[in-house]
Amino acid sequence: MYFVFMNVCLRSRLTAKSDVYSFGVVLLELLSGRRAVDKSKVGVEQNLVDWAKPYLGDKRRLFRIMDTKLGGQYPQKSAYMAANLALQCLSADAKLRPKMSEVLATLKQIESPKSASKHYPFEQQIQTVHPGKSSTRQQYSPLNLTPRASPLPSHRQSPRVR
């Protein structure tokens, strides 16, 4: 990531569009599980962007760059949408890169509540009212914690007894 940042700095001044490019690199790192620059790889594989770009826009070949630690257990449509977003962010022509507001809108579309409940029901707090029953069931995720539901220990000090 540092290499990409320095490369952008040396070529031009930092802009909102260079931030979008950097975000595309981070998104690609998340999808692939690889670092932006990996000297342990050979040839074109050393530079993540150069290696992955040909696969990003191809649904049938996208699996080749996906993080193998995922074991293929990810929503393919969402992965393709994220890969396509990364490809747009990594455009060589800064004018063709999306605005960060468009990036955010696409990210929200990728993991909207509708698709999240289909693929990852545990990542939302869900209240279900069953017919004929008045009880509700709630599921919590680290993405939707209330202060009472936090898995971290409380930082409040207990009253001192003298």
Tab-separated table of C-alpha atoms in Angstrom:
chain	number	residue	atom	x	y	z
A	1	MET	CA	0.000	0.000	0.000
A	2	TYR	CA	2.867	2.346	0.836
A	3	PHE	CA	4.354	1.770	-2.611
A	4	VAL	CA	1.075	2.695	-4.316
A	5	PHE	CA	0.715	5.775	-2.115
A	6	MET	CA	4.254	6.963	-2.842
A	7	ASN	CA	3.861	6.258	-6.541
A	8	VAL	CA	0.736	8.440	-6.689
A	9	CYS	CA	2.476	11.175	-4.662
A	10	LEU	CA	5.473	11.266	-6.987
A	11	ARG	CA	3.406	11.402	-10.165
A	12	SER	CA	0.879	14.018	-9.123
A	13	ARG	CA	-0.703	15.778	-6.225
A	14	LEU	CA	-3.122	13.933	-4.004
A	15	THR	CA	-6.743	14.406	-4.984
A	16	ALA	CA	-10.108	12.858	-4.238
A	17	LYS	CA	-9.585	10.691	-7.331
A	18	SER	CA	-6.225	9.428	-6.041
A	19	ASP	CA	-8.007	8.537	-2.789
A	20	VAL	CA	-10.488	6.529	-4.849
A	21	TYR	CA	-7.591	4.700	-6.519
A	22	SER	CA	-6.095	3.912	-3.108
A	23	PHE	CA	-9.455	2.623	-1.936
A	24	GLY	CA	-9.556	0.373	-5.006
A	25	VAL	CA	-6.201	-1.086	-3.954
A	26	VAL	CA	-7.484	-1.705	-0.414
A	27	LEU	CA	-10.644	-3.315	-1.770
A	28	LEU	CA	-8.510	-5.542	-3.985
A	29	GLU	CA	-6.399	-6.506	-0.969
A	30	LEU	CA	-9.574	-7.497	0.871
A	31	LEU	CA	-10.878	-9.581	-2.019
A	32	SER	CA	-7.613	-11.354	-2.715
A	33	GLY	CA	-6.103	-11.641	0.753
A	34	ARG	CA	-2.817	-10.361	-0.702
A	35	ARG	CA	-0.738	-7.252	-0.108
A	36	ALA	CA	-0.454	-4.515	-2.729
A	37	VAL	CA	3.218	-5.349	-3.246
A	38	ASP	CA	4.594	-8.785	-2.451
A	39	LYS	CA	8.304	-9.275	-3.153
A	40	SER	CA	7.976	-13.021	-2.459
A	41	LYS	CA	6.009	-13.372	-5.725
A	42	VAL	CA	7.583	-13.511	-9.162
A	43	GLY	CA	7.038	-11.196	-12.120
A	44	VAL	CA	3.658	-9.544	-12.573
A	45	GLU	CA	2.327	-11.188	-9.386
A	46	GLN	CA	4.507	-8.870	-7.280
A	47	ASN	CA	2.156	-5.971	-8.011
A	48	LEU	CA	-1.389	-6.889	-6.953
A	49	VAL	CA	-3.108	-4.393	-9.251
A	50	ASP	CA	-1.198	-5.502	-12.345
A	51	TRP	CA	-1.805	-9.168	-11.564
A	52	ALA	CA	-5.487	-8.944	-10.644
A	53	LYS	CA	-6.850	-6.362	-13.099
A	54	PRO	CA	-7.424	-8.836	-15.967
A	55	TYR	CA	-9.611	-11.002	-13.712
A	56	LEU	CA	-11.724	-8.278	-12.081
A	57	GLY	CA	-14.241	-7.807	-14.875
A	58	ASP	CA	-14.692	-11.499	-15.697
A	59	LYS	CA	-17.267	-13.419	-13.642
A	60	ARG	CA	-15.908	-16.786	-14.753
A	61	ARG	CA	-12.283	-16.019	-13.845
A	62	LEU	CA	-12.818	-13.899	-10.728
A	63	PHE	CA	-12.399	-16.909	-8.435
A	64	ARG	CA	-8.706	-16.999	-9.424
A	65	ILE	CA	-7.960	-13.861	-7.430
A	66	MET	CA	-10.320	-14.438	-4.503
A	67	ASP	CA	-8.744	-15.150	-1.116
A	68	THR	CA	-8.249	-18.907	-0.919
A	69	LYS	CA	-8.833	-18.764	2.845
A	70	LEU	CA	-12.500	-18.121	2.065
A	71	GLY	CA	-12.720	-21.611	0.588
A	72	GLY	CA	-15.184	-20.404	-2.038
A	73	GLN	CA	-17.724	-19.568	0.697
A	74	TYR	CA	-18.791	-16.071	-0.322
A	75	PRO	CA	-21.708	-14.650	-2.296
A	76	GLN	CA	-20.471	-14.713	-5.875
A	77	LYS	CA	-22.694	-11.853	-7.027
A	78	SER	CA	-21.430	-9.601	-4.218
A	79	ALA	CA	-17.825	-10.585	-4.933
A	80	TYR	CA	-18.277	-9.712	-8.601
A	81	MET	CA	-19.871	-6.373	-7.727
A	82	ALA	CA	-16.975	-5.567	-5.377
A	83	ALA	CA	-14.434	-6.634	-8.000
A	84	ASN	CA	-16.137	-4.470	-10.613
A	85	LEU	CA	-16.072	-1.536	-8.182
A	86	ALA	CA	-12.353	-2.107	-7.566
A	87	LEU	CA	-11.767	-2.167	-11.326
A	88	GLN	CA	-13.536	1.194	-11.716
A	89	CYS	CA	-11.535	2.675	-8.834
A	90	LEU	CA	-8.278	1.445	-10.379
A	91	SER	CA	-8.861	3.081	-13.737
A	92	ALA	CA	-5.640	4.556	-15.141
A	93	ASP	CA	-7.594	7.651	-16.167
A	94	ALA	CA	-8.564	9.511	-12.996
A	95	LYS	CA	-11.518	11.110	-14.785
A	96	LEU	CA	-13.080	7.659	-15.269
A	97	ARG	CA	-12.878	6.749	-11.575
A	98	PRO	CA	-16.125	7.042	-9.614
A	99	LYS	CA	-16.661	9.677	-6.958
A	100	MET	CA	-16.332	8.428	-3.400
A	101	SER	CA	-20.069	9.033	-2.921
A	102	GLU	CA	-20.696	6.630	-5.819
A	103	VAL	CA	-18.291	4.119	-4.253
A	104	LEU	CA	-20.230	4.331	-1.008
A	105	ALA	CA	-23.565	3.865	-2.800
A	106	THR	CA	-22.211	0.782	-4.570
A	107	LEU	CA	-20.895	-0.668	-1.310
A	108	LYS	CA	-24.306	-0.164	0.270
A	109	GLN	CA	-25.914	-1.888	-2.700
A	110	ILE	CA	-23.504	-4.830	-2.424
A	111	GLU	CA	-24.480	-5.518	1.167
A	112	SER	CA	-27.969	-4.115	1.495
A	113	PRO	CA	-30.218	-5.504	4.247
A	114	LYS	CA	-32.109	-7.497	1.631
A	115	SER	CA	-29.029	-9.348	0.395
A	116	ALA	CA	-27.468	-9.528	3.874
A	117	SER	CA	-30.378	-11.468	5.297
A	118	LYS	CA	-30.191	-13.863	2.367
A	119	HIS	CA	-26.472	-14.568	2.706
A	120	TYR	CA	-25.549	-13.636	6.268
A	121	PRO	CA	-28.556	-13.573	8.593
A	122	PHE	CA	-26.284	-13.339	11.634
A	123	GLU	CA	-24.937	-9.943	10.587
A	124	GLN	CA	-28.139	-8.110	11.364
A	125	GLN	CA	-30.217	-7.640	14.420
A	126	ILE	CA	-33.427	-9.435	13.500
A	127	GLN	CA	-36.710	-9.332	15.300
A	128	THR	CA	-39.094	-12.055	14.304
A	129	VAL	CA	-42.660	-12.211	15.530
A	130	HIS	CA	-44.109	-15.665	15.070
A	131	PRO	CA	-47.839	-15.975	14.397
A	132	GLY	CA	-49.667	-16.904	17.576
A	133	LYS	CA	-46.646	-16.099	19.751
A	134	SER	CA	-45.744	-12.809	21.325
A	135	SER	CA	-42.060	-13.571	21.812
A	136	THR	CA	-39.331	-12.028	19.732
A	137	ARG	CA	-35.974	-13.413	18.812
A	138	GLN	CA	-32.929	-11.225	18.402
A	139	GLN	CA	-29.611	-12.007	16.835
A	140	TYR	CA	-26.608	-9.764	17.333
A	141	SER	CA	-23.536	-9.213	15.277
A	142	PRO	CA	-20.345	-7.257	15.858
A	143	LEU	CA	-21.663	-4.870	13.221
A	144	ASN	CA	-24.768	-4.038	15.213
A	145	LEU	CA	-23.905	-3.997	18.897
A	146	THR	CA	-25.537	-1.906	21.538
A	147	PRO	CA	-23.429	-0.827	24.513
A	148	ARG	CA	-25.199	-3.445	26.661
A	149	ALA	CA	-24.460	-6.186	24.142
A	150	SER	CA	-20.753	-5.459	23.770
A	151	PRO	CA	-18.505	-8.479	24.221
A	152	LEU	CA	-15.817	-6.221	25.683
A	153	PRO	CA	-15.513	-5.782	29.447
A	154	SER	CA	-17.081	-2.673	30.848
A	155	HIS	CA	-14.697	0.181	31.608
A	156	ARG	CA	-16.864	1.553	34.390
A	157	GLN	CA	-15.289	1.184	37.764
A	158	SER	CA	-17.284	-0.513	40.454
A	159	PRO	CA	-18.026	1.556	43.544
A	160	ARG	CA	-15.317	1.339	46.163
A	161	VAL	CA	-16.217	-0.181	49.459
A	162	ARG	CA	-14.496	1.480	52.426
